[in-house]
Tab-separated table of C-alpha atoms in Angstrom:
chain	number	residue	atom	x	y	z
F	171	UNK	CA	9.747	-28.302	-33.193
F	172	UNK	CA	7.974	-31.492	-31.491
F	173	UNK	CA	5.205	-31.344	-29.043
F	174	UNK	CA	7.958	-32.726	-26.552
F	175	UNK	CA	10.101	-29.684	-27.338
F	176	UNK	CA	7.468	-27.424	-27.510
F	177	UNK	CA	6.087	-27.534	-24.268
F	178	UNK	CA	9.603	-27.533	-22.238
F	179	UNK	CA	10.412	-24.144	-24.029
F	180	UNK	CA	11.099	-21.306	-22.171
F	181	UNK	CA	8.529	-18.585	-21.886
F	182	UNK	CA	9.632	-14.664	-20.904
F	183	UNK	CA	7.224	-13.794	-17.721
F	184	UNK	CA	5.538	-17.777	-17.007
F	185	UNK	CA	8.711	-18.932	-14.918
F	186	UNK	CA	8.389	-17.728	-11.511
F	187	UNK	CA	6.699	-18.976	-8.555
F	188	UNK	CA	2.605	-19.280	-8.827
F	189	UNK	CA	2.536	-19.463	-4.859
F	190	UNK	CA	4.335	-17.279	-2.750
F	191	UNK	CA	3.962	-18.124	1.166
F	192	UNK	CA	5.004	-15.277	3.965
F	193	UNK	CA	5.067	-15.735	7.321
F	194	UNK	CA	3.287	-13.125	9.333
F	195	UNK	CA	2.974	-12.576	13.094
F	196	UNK	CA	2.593	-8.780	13.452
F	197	UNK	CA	6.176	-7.687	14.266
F	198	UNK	CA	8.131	-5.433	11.814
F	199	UNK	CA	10.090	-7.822	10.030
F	200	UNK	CA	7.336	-10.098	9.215
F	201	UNK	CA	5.107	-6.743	7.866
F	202	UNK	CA	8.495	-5.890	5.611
F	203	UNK	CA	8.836	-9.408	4.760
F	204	UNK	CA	4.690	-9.405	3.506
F	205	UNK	CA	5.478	-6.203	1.417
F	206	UNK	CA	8.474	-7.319	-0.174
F	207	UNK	CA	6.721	-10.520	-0.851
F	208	UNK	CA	3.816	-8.653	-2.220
F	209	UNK	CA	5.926	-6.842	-4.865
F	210	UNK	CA	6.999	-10.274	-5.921
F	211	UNK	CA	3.503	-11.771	-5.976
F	212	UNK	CA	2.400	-8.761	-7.723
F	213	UNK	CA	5.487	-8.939	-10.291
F	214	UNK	CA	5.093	-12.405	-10.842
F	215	UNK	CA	1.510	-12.896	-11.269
F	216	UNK	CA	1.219	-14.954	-8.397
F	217	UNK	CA	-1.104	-16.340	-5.312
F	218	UNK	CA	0.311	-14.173	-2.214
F	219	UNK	CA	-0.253	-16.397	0.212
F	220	UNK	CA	-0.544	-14.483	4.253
F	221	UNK	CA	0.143	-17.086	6.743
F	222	UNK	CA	0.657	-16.849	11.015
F	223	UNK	CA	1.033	-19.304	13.017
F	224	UNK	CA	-0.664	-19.429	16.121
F	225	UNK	CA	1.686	-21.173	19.087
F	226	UNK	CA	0.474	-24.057	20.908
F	227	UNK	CA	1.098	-24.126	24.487
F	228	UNK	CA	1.744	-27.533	26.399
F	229	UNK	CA	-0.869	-28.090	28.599
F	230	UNK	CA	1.169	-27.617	32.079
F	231	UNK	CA	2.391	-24.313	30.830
F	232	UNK	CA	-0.802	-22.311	29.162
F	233	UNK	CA	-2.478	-21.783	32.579
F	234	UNK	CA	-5.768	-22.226	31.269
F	235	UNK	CA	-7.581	-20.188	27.948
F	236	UNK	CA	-6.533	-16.973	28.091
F	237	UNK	CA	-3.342	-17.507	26.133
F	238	UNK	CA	-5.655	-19.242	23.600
F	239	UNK	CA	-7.374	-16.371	23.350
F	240	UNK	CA	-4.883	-14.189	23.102
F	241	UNK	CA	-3.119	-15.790	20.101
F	242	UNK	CA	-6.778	-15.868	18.425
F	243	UNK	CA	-7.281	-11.978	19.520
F	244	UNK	CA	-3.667	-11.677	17.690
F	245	UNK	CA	-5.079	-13.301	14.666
F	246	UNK	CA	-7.815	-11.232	14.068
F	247	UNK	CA	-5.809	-8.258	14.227
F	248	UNK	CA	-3.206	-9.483	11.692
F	249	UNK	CA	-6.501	-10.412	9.581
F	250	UNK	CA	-8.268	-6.915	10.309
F	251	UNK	CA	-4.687	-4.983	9.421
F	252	UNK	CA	-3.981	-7.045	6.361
F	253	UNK	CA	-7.845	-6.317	5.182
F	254	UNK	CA	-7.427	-2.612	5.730
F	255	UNK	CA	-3.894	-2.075	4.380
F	256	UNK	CA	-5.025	-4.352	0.979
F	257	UNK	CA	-8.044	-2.417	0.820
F	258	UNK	CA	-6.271	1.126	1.193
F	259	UNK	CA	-3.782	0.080	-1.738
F	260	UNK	CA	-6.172	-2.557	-4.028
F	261	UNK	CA	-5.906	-0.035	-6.957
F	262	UNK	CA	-2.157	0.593	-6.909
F	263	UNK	CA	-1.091	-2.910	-5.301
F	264	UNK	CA	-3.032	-5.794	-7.582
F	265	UNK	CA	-2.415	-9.168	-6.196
F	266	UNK	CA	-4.782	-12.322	-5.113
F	267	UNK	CA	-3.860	-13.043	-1.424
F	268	UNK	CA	-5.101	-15.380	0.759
F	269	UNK	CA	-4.874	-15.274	4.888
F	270	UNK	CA	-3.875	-18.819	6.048
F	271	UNK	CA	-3.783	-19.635	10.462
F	272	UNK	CA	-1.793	-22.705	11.489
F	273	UNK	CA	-1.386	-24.031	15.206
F	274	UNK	CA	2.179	-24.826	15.905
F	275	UNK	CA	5.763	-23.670	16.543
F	276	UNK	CA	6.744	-20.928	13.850
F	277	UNK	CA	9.170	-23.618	11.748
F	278	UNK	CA	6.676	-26.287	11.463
F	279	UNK	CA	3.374	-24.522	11.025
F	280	UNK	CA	5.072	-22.576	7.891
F	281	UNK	CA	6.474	-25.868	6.979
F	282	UNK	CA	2.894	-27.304	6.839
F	283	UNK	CA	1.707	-24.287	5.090
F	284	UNK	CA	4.324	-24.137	2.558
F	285	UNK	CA	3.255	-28.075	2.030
F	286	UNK	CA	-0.369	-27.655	1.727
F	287	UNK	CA	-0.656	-24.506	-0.121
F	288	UNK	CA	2.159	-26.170	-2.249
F	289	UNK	CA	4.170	-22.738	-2.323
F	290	UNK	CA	6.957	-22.114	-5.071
F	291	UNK	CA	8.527	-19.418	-2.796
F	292	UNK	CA	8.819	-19.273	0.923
F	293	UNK	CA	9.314	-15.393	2.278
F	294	UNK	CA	10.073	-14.811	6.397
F	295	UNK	CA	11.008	-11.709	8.129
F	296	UNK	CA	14.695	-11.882	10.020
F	297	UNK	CA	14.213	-12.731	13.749
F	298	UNK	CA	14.076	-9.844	15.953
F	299	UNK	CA	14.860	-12.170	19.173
F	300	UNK	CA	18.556	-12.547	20.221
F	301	UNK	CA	18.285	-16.274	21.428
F	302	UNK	CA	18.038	-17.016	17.675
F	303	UNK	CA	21.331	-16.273	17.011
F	304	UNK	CA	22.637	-19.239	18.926
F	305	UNK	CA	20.199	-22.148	18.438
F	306	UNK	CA	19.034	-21.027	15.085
F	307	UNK	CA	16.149	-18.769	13.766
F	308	UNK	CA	12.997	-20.255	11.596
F	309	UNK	CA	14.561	-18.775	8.786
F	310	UNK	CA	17.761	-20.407	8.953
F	311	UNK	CA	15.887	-24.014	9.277
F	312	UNK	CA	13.422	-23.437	6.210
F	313	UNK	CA	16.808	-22.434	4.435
F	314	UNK	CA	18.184	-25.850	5.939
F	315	UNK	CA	15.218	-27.844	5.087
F	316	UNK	CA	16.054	-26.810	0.977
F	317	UNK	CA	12.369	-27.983	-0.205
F	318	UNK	CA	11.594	-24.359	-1.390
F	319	UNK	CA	13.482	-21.334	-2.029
F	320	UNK	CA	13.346	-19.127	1.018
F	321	UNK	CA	14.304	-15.134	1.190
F	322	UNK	CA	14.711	-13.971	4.121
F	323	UNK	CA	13.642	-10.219	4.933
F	324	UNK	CA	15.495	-7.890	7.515
């Protein structure tokens, strides 16, 4: 076998993603979507990669800090429940995660984070919010955008 051939061969176990990005924003489809995606991180030997994106109000419409704050005050709860649930189940559960906070709408900051962290594997909880089911959830645009593959998580 050549060196060419050699290093294109196909190894049992080294094929799967090495970066696994989920989105999380505290509702129960995103927490499902981080499990599931933590059994796959775990599985696969990969970087679990935690990721919410905090919203960005126009100016006109945030009425001043306190929805700033709030999205931070949501932020540190996602990062003080993520800390306590990995540290209740670090034995059984064995992954490397990371916590990642973008500013943005949900479909571009995880777009940027999938970019930057340069994620294999893109994992999102379903929409809980009926709107989405006419003009289109995140989901269903990181499917459309086909630069990763994306499973979606009801």
């Amino acid at each position: 076998m050549t060196e060419e051939q050699h290093a294109h061969r196909f190894e049992r176990g080294t094929d799967g993603p090495k970066v696994i990005v989920v989105g999380v924003d505290g509702s129960d489809s995103s927490l499902r979507a981080a499990a599931y995606a933590g059994g796959l991180a775990r599985r696969q030997r990969a970087l679990l990669a935690l990721v919410y994106v905090q919203p960005v109000m126009a100016a006109g419409a945030a009425l001043g800090v306190p929805v700033a704050e709030t999205t931070d005050e949501i932020a540190e709860d996602l990062v003080r429940y993520i800390r306590e649930a990995a540290e209740r189940v670090k034995d059984i559960f064995d992954v490397r995660w990371e916590f990642h906070t973008f500013r943005g709408d949900p479909y571009n900051g995880l777009v940027t984070a999938a970019d930057e962290l340069k994620a294999d594997a893109v994992v999102v909880g379903a929409s809980e919010q009926a709107g989405h089911r006419i003009i289109g959830s995140v989901a269903i645009r990181l499917v459309k955008a086909g630069r990763w593959p994306v499973t979606v998580v009801p």
